[in-house]
JSON list of C-alpha atoms in Angstrom, two decimals:
[
{"chain": "A", "resi": 1, "resn": "MET", "atom": "CA", "xyz": [8.21, -67.64, -113.34]},
{"chain": "A", "resi": 2, "resn": "THR", "atom": "CA", "xyz": [9.88, -65.29, -111.55]},
{"chain": "A", "resi": 3, "resn": "LYS", "atom": "CA", "xyz": [9.06, -62.26, -108.93]},
{"chain": "A", "resi": 4, "resn": "ARG", "atom": "CA", "xyz": [10.50, -59.68, -111.87]},
{"chain": "A", "resi": 5, "resn": "TRP", "atom": "CA", "xyz": [8.52, -61.27, -114.32]},
{"chain": "A", "resi": 6, "resn": "VAL", "atom": "CA", "xyz": [5.32, -61.18, -112.97]},
{"chain": "A", "resi": 7, "resn": "GLN", "atom": "CA", "xyz": [5.76, -57.42, -112.02]},
{"chain": "A", "resi": 8, "resn": "ASP", "atom": "CA", "xyz": [6.80, -56.48, -115.91]},
{"chain": "A", "resi": 9, "resn": "HIS", "atom": "CA", "xyz": [3.49, -58.52, -116.67]},
{"chain": "A", "resi": 10, "resn": "ARG", "atom": "CA", "xyz": [1.36, -56.59, -114.68]},
{"chain": "A", "resi": 11, "resn": "ARG", "atom": "CA", "xyz": [3.04, -53.63, -116.06]},
{"chain": "A", "resi": 12, "resn": "ASP", "atom": "CA", "xyz": [2.71, -54.10, -119.29]},
{"chain": "A", "resi": 13, "resn": "SER", "atom": "CA", "xyz": [-0.70, -55.36, -118.39]},
{"chain": "A", "resi": 14, "resn": "TRP", "atom": "CA", "xyz": [-1.71, -52.00, -117.40]},
{"chain": "A", "resi": 15, "resn": "ARG", "atom": "CA", "xyz": [-0.22, -50.38, -119.93]},
{"chain": "A", "resi": 16, "resn": "ARG", "atom": "CA", "xyz": [-1.97, -52.19, -122.17]},
{"chain": "A", "resi": 17, "resn": "GLN", "atom": "CA", "xyz": [-5.34, -51.59, -121.08]},
{"chain": "A", "resi": 18, "resn": "ALA", "atom": "CA", "xyz": [-4.39, -48.04, -120.71]},
{"chain": "A", "resi": 19, "resn": "LYS", "atom": "CA", "xyz": [-3.43, -47.93, -124.26]},
{"chain": "A", "resi": 20, "resn": "GLU", "atom": "CA", "xyz": [-7.00, -49.79, -125.53]},
{"chain": "A", "resi": 21, "resn": "GLU", "atom": "CA", "xyz": [-8.57, -47.01, -123.58]},
{"chain": "A", "resi": 22, "resn": "GLY", "atom": "CA", "xyz": [-7.16, -44.31, -125.29]},
{"chain": "A", "resi": 23, "resn": "TYR", "atom": "CA", "xyz": [-5.04, -42.93, -122.29]},
{"chain": "A", "resi": 24, "resn": "ARG", "atom": "CA", "xyz": [-1.67, -41.87, -122.72]},
{"chain": "A", "resi": 25, "resn": "ALA", "atom": "CA", "xyz": [0.02, -43.19, -120.05]},
{"chain": "A", "resi": 26, "resn": "ARG", "atom": "CA", "xyz": [-0.24, -46.20, -117.91]},
{"chain": "A", "resi": 27, "resn": "SER", "atom": "CA", "xyz": [-0.37, -43.37, -115.09]},
{"chain": "A", "resi": 28, "resn": "ALA", "atom": "CA", "xyz": [-3.69, -42.85, -115.79]},
{"chain": "A", "resi": 29, "resn": "TRP", "atom": "CA", "xyz": [-4.97, -45.64, -114.27]},
{"chain": "A", "resi": 30, "resn": "LYS", "atom": "CA", "xyz": [-3.37, -44.80, -110.81]},
{"chain": "A", "resi": 31, "resn": "LEU", "atom": "CA", "xyz": [-5.78, -41.54, -110.61]},
{"chain": "A", "resi": 32, "resn": "LYS", "atom": "CA", "xyz": [-8.82, -44.01, -111.86]},
{"chain": "A", "resi": 33, "resn": "GLN", "atom": "CA", "xyz": [-8.23, -45.90, -108.60]},
{"chain": "A", "resi": 34, "resn": "ILE", "atom": "CA", "xyz": [-7.42, -43.05, -106.50]},
{"chain": "A", "resi": 35, "resn": "GLN", "atom": "CA", "xyz": [-11.05, -41.55, -108.11]},
{"chain": "A", "resi": 36, "resn": "GLU", "atom": "CA", "xyz": [-12.60, -44.62, -107.39]},
{"chain": "A", "resi": 37, "resn": "ARG", "atom": "CA", "xyz": [-11.57, -45.16, -104.05]},
{"chain": "A", "resi": 38, "resn": "PHE", "atom": "CA", "xyz": [-12.03, -41.44, -102.40]},
{"chain": "A", "resi": 39, "resn": "GLU", "atom": "CA", "xyz": [-13.77, -39.39, -105.26]},
{"chain": "A", "resi": 40, "resn": "VAL", "atom": "CA", "xyz": [-11.43, -36.68, -105.20]},
{"chain": "A", "resi": 41, "resn": "ILE", "atom": "CA", "xyz": [-12.93, -34.91, -108.26]},
{"chain": "A", "resi": 42, "resn": "ARG", "atom": "CA", "xyz": [-16.73, -34.55, -108.88]},
{"chain": "A", "resi": 43, "resn": "LYS", "atom": "CA", "xyz": [-18.75, -33.28, -111.68]},
{"chain": "A", "resi": 44, "resn": "HIS", "atom": "CA", "xyz": [-18.26, -30.04, -112.16]},
{"chain": "A", "resi": 45, "resn": "ASP", "atom": "CA", "xyz": [-15.19, -29.24, -110.14]},
{"chain": "A", "resi": 46, "resn": "VAL", "atom": "CA", "xyz": [-12.36, -26.79, -111.00]},
{"chain": "A", "resi": 47, "resn": "VAL", "atom": "CA", "xyz": [-9.11, -29.11, -110.81]},
{"chain": "A", "resi": 48, "resn": "LEU", "atom": "CA", "xyz": [-5.25, -27.98, -111.11]},
{"chain": "A", "resi": 49, "resn": "ASP", "atom": "CA", "xyz": [-3.24, -30.87, -112.72]},
{"chain": "A", "resi": 50, "resn": "VAL", "atom": "CA", "xyz": [0.35, -30.38, -111.29]},
{"chain": "A", "resi": 51, "resn": "GLY", "atom": "CA", "xyz": [3.35, -32.15, -113.28]},
{"chain": "A", "resi": 52, "resn": "CYS", "atom": "CA", "xyz": [0.41, -33.04, -116.34]},
{"chain": "A", "resi": 53, "resn": "HIS", "atom": "CA", "xyz": [2.79, -34.46, -118.64]},
{"chain": "A", "resi": 54, "resn": "PRO", "atom": "CA", "xyz": [2.18, -36.79, -120.62]},
{"chain": "A", "resi": 55, "resn": "GLY", "atom": "CA", "xyz": [-1.55, -35.98, -120.16]},
{"chain": "A", "resi": 56, "resn": "GLY", "atom": "CA", "xyz": [-2.89, -39.42, -119.14]},
{"chain": "A", "resi": 57, "resn": "TRP", "atom": "CA", "xyz": [-4.15, -37.42, -115.36]},
{"chain": "A", "resi": 58, "resn": "ALA", "atom": "CA", "xyz": [-5.91, -34.56, -117.45]},
{"chain": "A", "resi": 59, "resn": "GLN", "atom": "CA", "xyz": [-7.66, -36.76, -119.46]},
{"chain": "A", "resi": 60, "resn": "VAL", "atom": "CA", "xyz": [-9.03, -38.39, -115.96]},
{"chain": "A", "resi": 61, "resn": "ALA", "atom": "CA", "xyz": [-10.17, -35.17, -114.83]},
{"chain": "A", "resi": 62, "resn": "VAL", "atom": "CA", "xyz": [-11.74, -34.10, -117.68]},
{"chain": "A", "resi": 63, "resn": "GLU", "atom": "CA", "xyz": [-13.76, -37.27, -117.75]},
{"chain": "A", "resi": 64, "resn": "CYS", "atom": "CA", "xyz": [-14.69, -36.88, -113.75]},
{"chain": "A", "resi": 65, "resn": "SER", "atom": "CA", "xyz": [-15.48, -33.23, -113.66]},
{"chain": "A", "resi": 66, "resn": "GLY", "atom": "CA", "xyz": [-17.72, -33.54, -117.11]},
{"chain": "A", "resi": 67, "resn": "GLU", "atom": "CA", "xyz": [-18.80, -30.48, -119.30]},
{"chain": "A", "resi": 68, "resn": "ARG", "atom": "CA", "xyz": [-19.39, -28.08, -116.68]},
{"chain": "A", "resi": 69, "resn": "GLY", "atom": "CA", "xyz": [-16.01, -28.76, -115.28]},
{"chain": "A", "resi": 70, "resn": "GLU", "atom": "CA", "xyz": [-12.41, -27.46, -115.56]},
{"chain": "A", "resi": 71, "resn": "VAL", "atom": "CA", "xyz": [-9.19, -28.55, -115.77]},
{"chain": "A", "resi": 72, "resn": "VAL", "atom": "CA", "xyz": [-5.64, -26.83, -115.78]},
{"chain": "A", "resi": 73, "resn": "GLY", "atom": "CA", "xyz": [-2.47, -28.35, -116.02]},
{"chain": "A", "resi": 74, "resn": "ILE", "atom": "CA", "xyz": [1.16, -27.39, -115.85]},
{"chain": "A", "resi": 75, "resn": "ASP", "atom": "CA", "xyz": [4.40, -29.44, -116.50]},
{"chain": "A", "resi": 76, "resn": "LEU", "atom": "CA", "xyz": [8.05, -28.25, -117.59]},
{"chain": "A", "resi": 77, "resn": "MET", "atom": "CA", "xyz": [7.31, -30.21, -120.71]},
{"chain": "A", "resi": 78, "resn": "PRO", "atom": "CA", "xyz": [4.90, -29.30, -123.38]},
{"chain": "A", "resi": 79, "resn": "CYS", "atom": "CA", "xyz": [1.90, -31.83, -124.02]},
{"chain": "A", "resi": 80, "resn": "GLN", "atom": "CA", "xyz": [-0.07, -32.74, -126.38]},
{"chain": "A", "resi": 81, "resn": "PRO", "atom": "CA", "xyz": [-3.75, -31.17, -126.59]},
{"chain": "A", "resi": 82, "resn": "VAL", "atom": "CA", "xyz": [-6.28, -32.75, -124.06]},
{"chain": "A", "resi": 83, "resn": "GLU", "atom": "CA", "xyz": [-9.62, -32.23, -124.92]},
{"chain": "A", "resi": 84, "resn": "GLY", "atom": "CA", "xyz": [-11.28, -29.98, -122.18]},
{"chain": "A", "resi": 85, "resn": "ALA", "atom": "CA", "xyz": [-8.32, -29.16, -120.32]},
{"chain": "A", "resi": 86, "resn": "LEU", "atom": "CA", "xyz": [-5.99, -26.24, -120.75]},
{"chain": "A", "resi": 87, "resn": "LEU", "atom": "CA", "xyz": [-2.26, -27.74, -120.28]},
{"chain": "A", "resi": 88, "resn": "LEU", "atom": "CA", "xyz": [0.72, -24.77, -119.56]},
{"chain": "A", "resi": 89, "resn": "VAL", "atom": "CA", "xyz": [4.14, -25.21, -119.72]},
{"chain": "A", "resi": 90, "resn": "GLY", "atom": "CA", "xyz": [6.36, -23.93, -116.61]},
{"chain": "A", "resi": 91, "resn": "ASP", "atom": "CA", "xyz": [7.81, -24.60, -113.41]},
{"chain": "A", "resi": 92, "resn": "ILE", "atom": "CA", "xyz": [5.05, -24.37, -110.59]},
{"chain": "A", "resi": 93, "resn": "THR", "atom": "CA", "xyz": [7.94, -23.37, -108.19]},
{"chain": "A", "resi": 94, "resn": "ASP", "atom": "CA", "xyz": [8.75, -20.52, -110.63]},
{"chain": "A", "resi": 95, "resn": "ARG", "atom": "CA", "xyz": [6.87, -17.12, -109.39]},
{"chain": "A", "resi": 96, "resn": "GLY", "atom": "CA", "xyz": [6.23, -15.91, -113.12]},
{"chain": "A", "resi": 97, "resn": "THR", "atom": "CA", "xyz": [4.10, -19.74, -113.62]},
{"chain": "A", "resi": 98, "resn": "GLN", "atom": "CA", "xyz": [2.45, -19.41, -110.77]},
{"chain": "A", "resi": 99, "resn": "ALA", "atom": "CA", "xyz": [1.44, -15.75, -111.33]},
{"chain": "A", "resi": 100, "resn": "ARG", "atom": "CA", "xyz": [-0.02, -17.25, -115.09]},
{"chain": "A", "resi": 101, "resn": "VAL", "atom": "CA", "xyz": [-1.53, -20.55, -113.04]},
{"chain": "A", "resi": 102, "resn": "ARG", "atom": "CA", "xyz": [-3.19, -17.96, -110.60]},
{"chain": "A", "resi": 103, "resn": "ARG", "atom": "CA", "xyz": [-4.53, -15.64, -113.33]},
{"chain": "A", "resi": 104, "resn": "GLU", "atom": "CA", "xyz": [-6.51, -18.80, -114.73]},
{"chain": "A", "resi": 105, "resn": "PHE", "atom": "CA", "xyz": [-8.70, -19.13, -111.33]},
{"chain": "A", "resi": 106, "resn": "ASP", "atom": "CA", "xyz": [-8.67, -15.20, -110.70]},
{"chain": "A", "resi": 107, "resn": "GLU", "atom": "CA", "xyz": [-10.36, -13.69, -113.48]},
{"chain": "A", "resi": 108, "resn": "ASP", "atom": "CA", "xyz": [-14.11, -12.77, -113.50]},
{"chain": "A", "resi": 109, "resn": "ASN", "atom": "CA", "xyz": [-16.60, -15.41, -113.14]},
{"chain": "A", "resi": 110, "resn": "LYS", "atom": "CA", "xyz": [-14.01, -17.87, -112.22]},
{"chain": "A", "resi": 111, "resn": "ARG", "atom": "CA", "xyz": [-14.47, -20.44, -109.26]},
{"chain": "A", "resi": 112, "resn": "PRO", "atom": "CA", "xyz": [-11.81, -21.53, -106.91]},
{"chain": "A", "resi": 113, "resn": "ILE", "atom": "CA", "xyz": [-10.05, -24.81, -107.10]},
{"chain": "A", "resi": 114, "resn": "ASN", "atom": "CA", "xyz": [-11.84, -28.05, -105.77]},
{"chain": "A", "resi": 115, "resn": "ALA", "atom": "CA", "xyz": [-9.06, -30.84, -106.55]},
{"chain": "A", "resi": 116, "resn": "VAL", "atom": "CA", "xyz": [-5.53, -30.55, -106.73]},
{"chain": "A", "resi": 117, "resn": "VAL", "atom": "CA", "xyz": [-3.74, -33.54, -108.02]},
{"chain": "A", "resi": 118, "resn": "SER", "atom": "CA", "xyz": [0.00, -34.06, -108.50]},
{"chain": "A", "resi": 119, "resn": "ASP", "atom": "CA", "xyz": [2.00, -36.53, -110.03]},
{"chain": "A", "resi": 120, "resn": "ILE", "atom": "CA", "xyz": [4.69, -34.84, -110.32]},
{"chain": "A", "resi": 121, "resn": "SER", "atom": "CA", "xyz": [8.69, -35.77, -109.29]},
{"chain": "A", "resi": 122, "resn": "PRO", "atom": "CA", "xyz": [11.77, -34.24, -109.63]},
{"chain": "A", "resi": 123, "resn": "ASP", "atom": "CA", "xyz": [14.73, -34.93, -111.69]},
{"chain": "A", "resi": 124, "resn": "LEU", "atom": "CA", "xyz": [16.22, -37.62, -110.01]},
{"chain": "A", "resi": 125, "resn": "THR", "atom": "CA", "xyz": [20.34, -38.06, -109.41]},
{"chain": "A", "resi": 126, "resn": "GLY", "atom": "CA", "xyz": [20.45, -41.42, -108.04]},
{"chain": "A", "resi": 127, "resn": "ASN", "atom": "CA", "xyz": [21.28, -40.62, -104.78]},
{"chain": "A", "resi": 128, "resn": "TRP", "atom": "CA", "xyz": [18.34, -42.01, -102.69]},
{"chain": "A", "resi": 129, "resn": "ASP", "atom": "CA", "xyz": [18.59, -39.67, -99.59]},
{"chain": "A", "resi": 130, "resn": "ILE", "atom": "CA", "xyz": [18.55, -36.50, -101.73]},
{"chain": "A", "resi": 131, "resn": "ASP", "atom": "CA", "xyz": [16.14, -37.57, -104.20]},
{"chain": "A", "resi": 132, "resn": "GLN", "atom": "CA", "xyz": [13.75, -38.36, -101.60]},
{"chain": "A", "resi": 133, "resn": "ALA", "atom": "CA", "xyz": [14.35, -34.98, -99.74]},
{"chain": "A", "resi": 134, "resn": "VAL", "atom": "CA", "xyz": [14.07, -33.34, -102.58]},
{"chain": "A", "resi": 135, "resn": "SER", "atom": "CA", "xyz": [10.80, -35.03, -103.79]},
{"chain": "A", "resi": 136, "resn": "ILE", "atom": "CA", "xyz": [9.11, -33.98, -100.41]},
{"chain": "A", "resi": 137, "resn": "ASP", "atom": "CA", "xyz": [10.72, -30.21, -100.85]},
{"chain": "A", "resi": 138, "resn": "LEU", "atom": "CA", "xyz": [8.93, -30.06, -104.26]},
{"chain": "A", "resi": 139, "resn": "VAL", "atom": "CA", "xyz": [5.42, -31.44, -102.87]},
{"chain": "A", "resi": 140, "resn": "ALA", "atom": "CA", "xyz": [5.50, -29.15, -99.92]},
{"chain": "A", "resi": 141, "resn": "LYS", "atom": "CA", "xyz": [6.27, -26.10, -102.51]},
{"chain": "A", "resi": 142, "resn": "VAL", "atom": "CA", "xyz": [2.92, -27.32, -104.19]},
{"chain": "A", "resi": 143, "resn": "PHE", "atom": "CA", "xyz": [1.24, -27.51, -101.63]},
{"chain": "A", "resi": 144, "resn": "ASP", "atom": "CA", "xyz": [2.10, -23.89, -100.32]},
{"chain": "A", "resi": 145, "resn": "PHE", "atom": "CA", "xyz": [1.27, -22.40, -103.87]},
{"chain": "A", "resi": 146, "resn": "SER", "atom": "CA", "xyz": [-2.03, -24.54, -104.01]},
{"chain": "A", "resi": 147, "resn": "LEU", "atom": "CA", "xyz": [-3.72, -24.77, -100.36]},
{"chain": "A", "resi": 148, "resn": "PRO", "atom": "CA", "xyz": [-4.79, -20.80, -100.97]},
{"chain": "A", "resi": 149, "resn": "LEU", "atom": "CA", "xyz": [-6.06, -21.63, -104.17]},
{"chain": "A", "resi": 150, "resn": "LEU", "atom": "CA", "xyz": [-8.17, -24.93, -103.06]},
{"chain": "A", "resi": 151, "resn": "ALA", "atom": "CA", "xyz": [-12.13, -24.14, -101.93]},
{"chain": "A", "resi": 152, "resn": "ALA", "atom": "CA", "xyz": [-13.00, -25.26, -98.42]},
{"chain": "A", "resi": 153, "resn": "GLY", "atom": "CA", "xyz": [-14.14, -28.97, -98.89]},
{"chain": "A", "resi": 154, "resn": "GLY", "atom": "CA", "xyz": [-11.35, -29.67, -101.91]},
{"chain": "A", "resi": 155, "resn": "SER", "atom": "CA", "xyz": [-9.21, -32.47, -102.40]},
{"chain": "A", "resi": 156, "resn": "PHE", "atom": "CA", "xyz": [-5.24, -32.68, -102.66]},
{"chain": "A", "resi": 157, "resn": "VAL", "atom": "CA", "xyz": [-3.77, -35.60, -103.86]},
{"chain": "A", "resi": 158, "resn": "THR", "atom": "CA", "xyz": [0.18, -35.98, -104.17]},
{"chain": "A", "resi": 159, "resn": "LYS", "atom": "CA", "xyz": [2.78, -38.84, -105.29]},
{"chain": "A", "resi": 160, "resn": "ILE", "atom": "CA", "xyz": [5.26, -38.85, -102.45]},
{"chain": "A", "resi": 161, "resn": "PHE", "atom": "CA", "xyz": [8.21, -41.24, -102.13]},
{"chain": "A", "resi": 162, "resn": "GLN", "atom": "CA", "xyz": [8.28, -43.29, -99.19]},
{"chain": "A", "resi": 163, "resn": "GLY", "atom": "CA", "xyz": [11.13, -42.59, -96.57]},
{"chain": "A", "resi": 164, "resn": "VAL", "atom": "CA", "xyz": [12.45, -40.20, -93.72]},
{"chain": "A", "resi": 165, "resn": "GLY", "atom": "CA", "xyz": [10.02, -36.82, -93.40]},
{"chain": "A", "resi": 166, "resn": "VAL", "atom": "CA", "xyz": [6.73, -38.42, -94.64]},
{"chain": "A", "resi": 167, "resn": "ASP", "atom": "CA", "xyz": [5.33, -38.76, -91.53]},
{"chain": "A", "resi": 168, "resn": "GLU", "atom": "CA", "xyz": [6.50, -35.19, -90.34]},
{"chain": "A", "resi": 169, "resn": "LEU", "atom": "CA", "xyz": [4.98, -34.20, -94.24]},
{"chain": "A", "resi": 170, "resn": "ILE", "atom": "CA", "xyz": [1.56, -35.58, -93.31]},
{"chain": "A", "resi": 171, "resn": "GLN", "atom": "CA", "xyz": [1.81, -34.26, -89.13]},
{"chain": "A", "resi": 172, "resn": "VAL", "atom": "CA", "xyz": [2.08, -30.84, -91.00]},
{"chain": "A", "resi": 173, "resn": "VAL", "atom": "CA", "xyz": [-0.43, -31.09, -93.38]},
{"chain": "A", "resi": 174, "resn": "LYS", "atom": "CA", "xyz": [-3.18, -32.65, -91.55]},
{"chain": "A", "resi": 175, "resn": "PRO", "atom": "CA", "xyz": [-4.41, -29.80, -89.92]},
{"chain": "A", "resi": 176, "resn": "HIS", "atom": "CA", "xyz": [-5.71, -28.54, -93.54]},
{"chain": "A", "resi": 177, "resn": "PHE", "atom": "CA", "xyz": [-7.92, -31.23, -93.88]},
{"chain": "A", "resi": 178, "resn": "THR", "atom": "CA", "xyz": [-10.57, -33.54, -92.24]},
{"chain": "A", "resi": 179, "resn": "LYS", "atom": "CA", "xyz": [-8.67, -36.45, -93.61]},
{"chain": "A", "resi": 180, "resn": "VAL", "atom": "CA", "xyz": [-5.15, -37.58, -94.72]},
{"chain": "A", "resi": 181, "resn": "ARG", "atom": "CA", "xyz": [-4.45, -41.20, -95.44]},
{"chain": "A", "resi": 182, "resn": "ARG", "atom": "CA", "xyz": [-1.86, -42.65, -97.67]},
{"chain": "A", "resi": 183, "resn": "PHE", "atom": "CA", "xyz": [-2.89, -44.99, -100.84]},
{"chain": "A", "resi": 184, "resn": "SER", "atom": "CA", "xyz": [-0.83, -47.62, -103.02]},
{"chain": "A", "resi": 185, "resn": "PRO", "atom": "CA", "xyz": [-3.02, -47.86, -106.27]},
{"chain": "A", "resi": 186, "resn": "ASP", "atom": "CA", "xyz": [-2.76, -51.12, -107.83]},
{"chain": "A", "resi": 187, "resn": "ALA", "atom": "CA", "xyz": [-1.21, -49.70, -110.79]},
{"chain": "A", "resi": 188, "resn": "SER", "atom": "CA", "xyz": [1.71, -48.53, -109.30]},
{"chain": "A", "resi": 189, "resn": "ARG", "atom": "CA", "xyz": [4.73, -50.85, -109.52]},
{"chain": "A", "resi": 190, "resn": "ASN", "atom": "CA", "xyz": [4.96, -53.53, -106.80]},
{"chain": "A", "resi": 191, "resn": "SER", "atom": "CA", "xyz": [9.09, -52.70, -106.50]},
{"chain": "A", "resi": 192, "resn": "SER", "atom": "CA", "xyz": [8.14, -48.62, -106.59]},
{"chain": "A", "resi": 193, "resn": "SER", "atom": "CA", "xyz": [8.62, -46.64, -103.35]},
{"chain": "A", "resi": 194, "resn": "GLU", "atom": "CA", "xyz": [5.92, -44.22, -104.51]},
{"chain": "A", "resi": 195, "resn": "VAL", "atom": "CA", "xyz": [2.73, -44.19, -102.74]},
{"chain": "A", "resi": 196, "resn": "TYR", "atom": "CA", "xyz": [0.17, -41.29, -102.91]},
{"chain": "A", "resi": 197, "resn": "LEU", "atom": "CA", "xyz": [-1.32, -38.81, -100.01]},
{"chain": "A", "resi": 198, "resn": "ILE", "atom": "CA", "xyz": [-5.05, -38.37, -100.12]},
{"chain": "A", "resi": 199, "resn": "CYS", "atom": "CA", "xyz": [-5.90, -35.30, -98.61]},
{"chain": "A", "resi": 200, "resn": "LEU", "atom": "CA", "xyz": [-9.91, -35.00, -98.31]},
{"chain": "A", "resi": 201, "resn": "ASN", "atom": "CA", "xyz": [-12.20, -31.99, -96.99]},
{"chain": "A", "resi": 202, "resn": "HIS", "atom": "CA", "xyz": [-10.06, -28.97, -96.84]},
{"chain": "A", "resi": 203, "resn": "ARG", "atom": "CA", "xyz": [-10.74, -26.53, -94.19]},
{"chain": "A", "resi": 204, "resn": "PRO", "atom": "CA", "xyz": [-8.79, -23.55, -94.52]},
{"chain": "A", "resi": 205, "resn": "TRP", "atom": "CA", "xyz": [-9.92, -21.93, -91.44]},
{"chain": "A", "resi": 206, "resn": "LYS", "atom": "CA", "xyz": [-8.12, -24.52, -89.69]},
{"chain": "A", "resi": 207, "resn": "ALA", "atom": "CA", "xyz": [-5.00, -24.02, -91.65]},
{"chain": "A", "resi": 208, "resn": "PRO", "atom": "CA", "xyz": [-1.99, -23.03, -89.28]},
{"chain": "A", "resi": 209, "resn": "LYS", "atom": "CA", "xyz": [0.28, -19.96, -90.19]},
{"chain": "A", "resi": 210, "resn": "GLY", "atom": "CA", "xyz": [3.59, -20.35, -91.97]},
{"chain": "A", "resi": 211, "resn": "ARG", "atom": "CA", "xyz": [5.02, -21.98, -94.55]},
{"chain": "A", "resi": 212, "resn": "ILE", "atom": "CA", "xyz": [4.26, -26.00, -95.58]},
{"chain": "A", "resi": 213, "resn": "LEU", "atom": "CA", "xyz": [8.22, -26.27, -96.47]},
{"chain": "A", "resi": 214, "resn": "LEU", "atom": "CA", "xyz": [9.54, -24.35, -93.20]},
{"chain": "A", "resi": 215, "resn": "ARG", "atom": "CA", "xyz": [6.78, -26.24, -90.96]},
{"chain": "A", "resi": 216, "resn": "TRP", "atom": "CA", "xyz": [8.44, -29.26, -92.27]},
{"chain": "A", "resi": 217, "resn": "GLU", "atom": "CA", "xyz": [11.71, -29.05, -91.94]},
{"chain": "A", "resi": 218, "resn": "ASP", "atom": "CA", "xyz": [10.81, -28.18, -88.28]},
{"chain": "A", "resi": 219, "resn": "ALA", "atom": "CA", "xyz": [9.52, -30.85, -87.57]},
{"chain": "A", "resi": 220, "resn": "VAL", "atom": "CA", "xyz": [12.02, -33.04, -88.90]},
{"chain": "A", "resi": 221, "resn": "THR", "atom": "CA", "xyz": [14.59, -31.04, -86.87]},
{"chain": "A", "resi": 222, "resn": "GLU", "atom": "CA", "xyz": [12.25, -31.35, -83.92]},
{"chain": "A", "resi": 223, "resn": "ARG", "atom": "CA", "xyz": [12.17, -35.49, -84.36]},
{"chain": "A", "resi": 224, "resn": "ILE", "atom": "CA", "xyz": [16.19, -35.79, -84.82]},
{"chain": "A", "resi": 225, "resn": "ASP", "atom": "CA", "xyz": [16.83, -33.44, -82.13]},
{"chain": "A", "resi": 226, "resn": "SER", "atom": "CA", "xyz": [14.56, -35.76, -79.74]},
{"chain": "A", "resi": 227, "resn": "GLN", "atom": "CA", "xyz": [16.27, -38.93, -80.57]},
{"chain": "A", "resi": 228, "resn": "THR", "atom": "CA", "xyz": [19.54, -40.22, -79.30]},
{"chain": "A", "resi": 229, "resn": "GLU", "atom": "CA", "xyz": [20.40, -42.32, -82.00]},
{"chain": "A", "resi": 230, "resn": "VAL", "atom": "CA", "xyz": [19.91, -41.15, -85.41]},
{"chain": "A", "resi": 231, "resn": "ALA", "atom": "CA", "xyz": [20.15, -42.59, -88.97]},
{"chain": "A", "resi": 232, "resn": "PRO", "atom": "CA", "xyz": [22.55, -41.61, -91.24]},
{"chain": "A", "resi": 233, "resn": "GLU", "atom": "CA", "xyz": [19.75, -40.88, -93.70]},
{"chain": "A", "resi": 234, "resn": "ALA", "atom": "CA", "xyz": [17.33, -38.81, -90.96]},
{"chain": "A", "resi": 235, "resn": "GLU", "atom": "CA", "xyz": [20.91, -36.37, -91.17]},
{"chain": "A", "resi": 236, "resn": "SER", "atom": "CA", "xyz": [20.99, -35.87, -94.68]},
{"chain": "A", "resi": 237, "resn": "VAL", "atom": "CA", "xyz": [17.29, -34.89, -94.79]},
{"chain": "A", "resi": 238, "resn": "LYS", "atom": "CA", "xyz": [18.21, -32.39, -91.91]},
{"chain": "A", "resi": 239, "resn": "LYS", "atom": "CA", "xyz": [21.25, -30.88, -93.83]},
{"chain": "A", "resi": 240, "resn": "ILE", "atom": "CA", "xyz": [19.39, -30.87, -96.70]},
{"chain": "A", "resi": 241, "resn": "GLY", "atom": "CA", "xyz": [16.00, -29.20, -95.07]},
{"chain": "A", "resi": 242, "resn": "ARG", "atom": "CA", "xyz": [18.59, -26.25, -93.88]},
{"chain": "A", "resi": 243, "resn": "ILE", "atom": "CA", "xyz": [19.44, -25.33, -97.29]},
{"chain": "A", "resi": 244, "resn": "LEU", "atom": "CA", "xyz": [16.04, -25.70, -98.77]},
{"chain": "A", "resi": 245, "resn": "ARG", "atom": "CA", "xyz": [15.27, -23.32, -96.10]},
{"chain": "A", "resi": 246, "resn": "ARG", "atom": "CA", "xyz": [18.15, -20.94, -96.72]},
{"chain": "A", "resi": 247, "resn": "LYS", "atom": "CA", "xyz": [16.93, -21.16, -100.45]},
{"chain": "A", "resi": 248, "resn": "LEU", "atom": "CA", "xyz": [13.50, -20.15, -100.00]},
{"chain": "A", "resi": 249, "resn": "GLU", "atom": "CA", "xyz": [14.25, -16.91, -97.74]},
{"chain": "A", "resi": 250, "resn": "GLU", "atom": "CA", "xyz": [16.61, -15.59, -100.27]},
{"chain": "A", "resi": 251, "resn": "GLU", "atom": "CA", "xyz": [13.58, -16.04, -102.38]}
]
């Protein structure tokens, strides 16, 4: 029995279990296991689901927040409706889309967001250095958009890919929450480099000034400049960070 067979069997097991329980994707179990461990969503919560396609996380969010909760999802790809959730189509990094999402929470009698859950991933190129750096860039942009909308005491969960720059992202995000840690659900593939960043108890009054994305790039640059020997992939991240900074400043 090969290791690959065991991994495939486990994947099929989670996929089969998700199907039996009415979830659209095996990834629903990742959020369920995160929820079981950290209770990131509570009854009556308002939840923003970023990268919601195909809708498995929205299904779990609706279950966890209950009838008096509210779930809004956003993804580039359209989703089949999820009862109890409003699912929008758009690019979360686009200002027009951000305005649409913000309006859902800015209307009269709307409550602030209590939890942001994000299983978002960029289109992968096959070049790991680029894919991993662009993934952190995307996560940082979701932080920059969502944190001003997140209530005090709220939670933020996002997928990240392990590699250069992750420690710096955690360093930059930590002041915004009382607890930030990495977690790998059992439903994640054993061979996958993905982990989830669990951020608990948002404290906006502690928030440093400046965008997460720019502070992350500064932290990576500082780390690289302080080392006498630098891994090639770290230099790649630094260069990509400079490109991303220029793009952001041009917006």
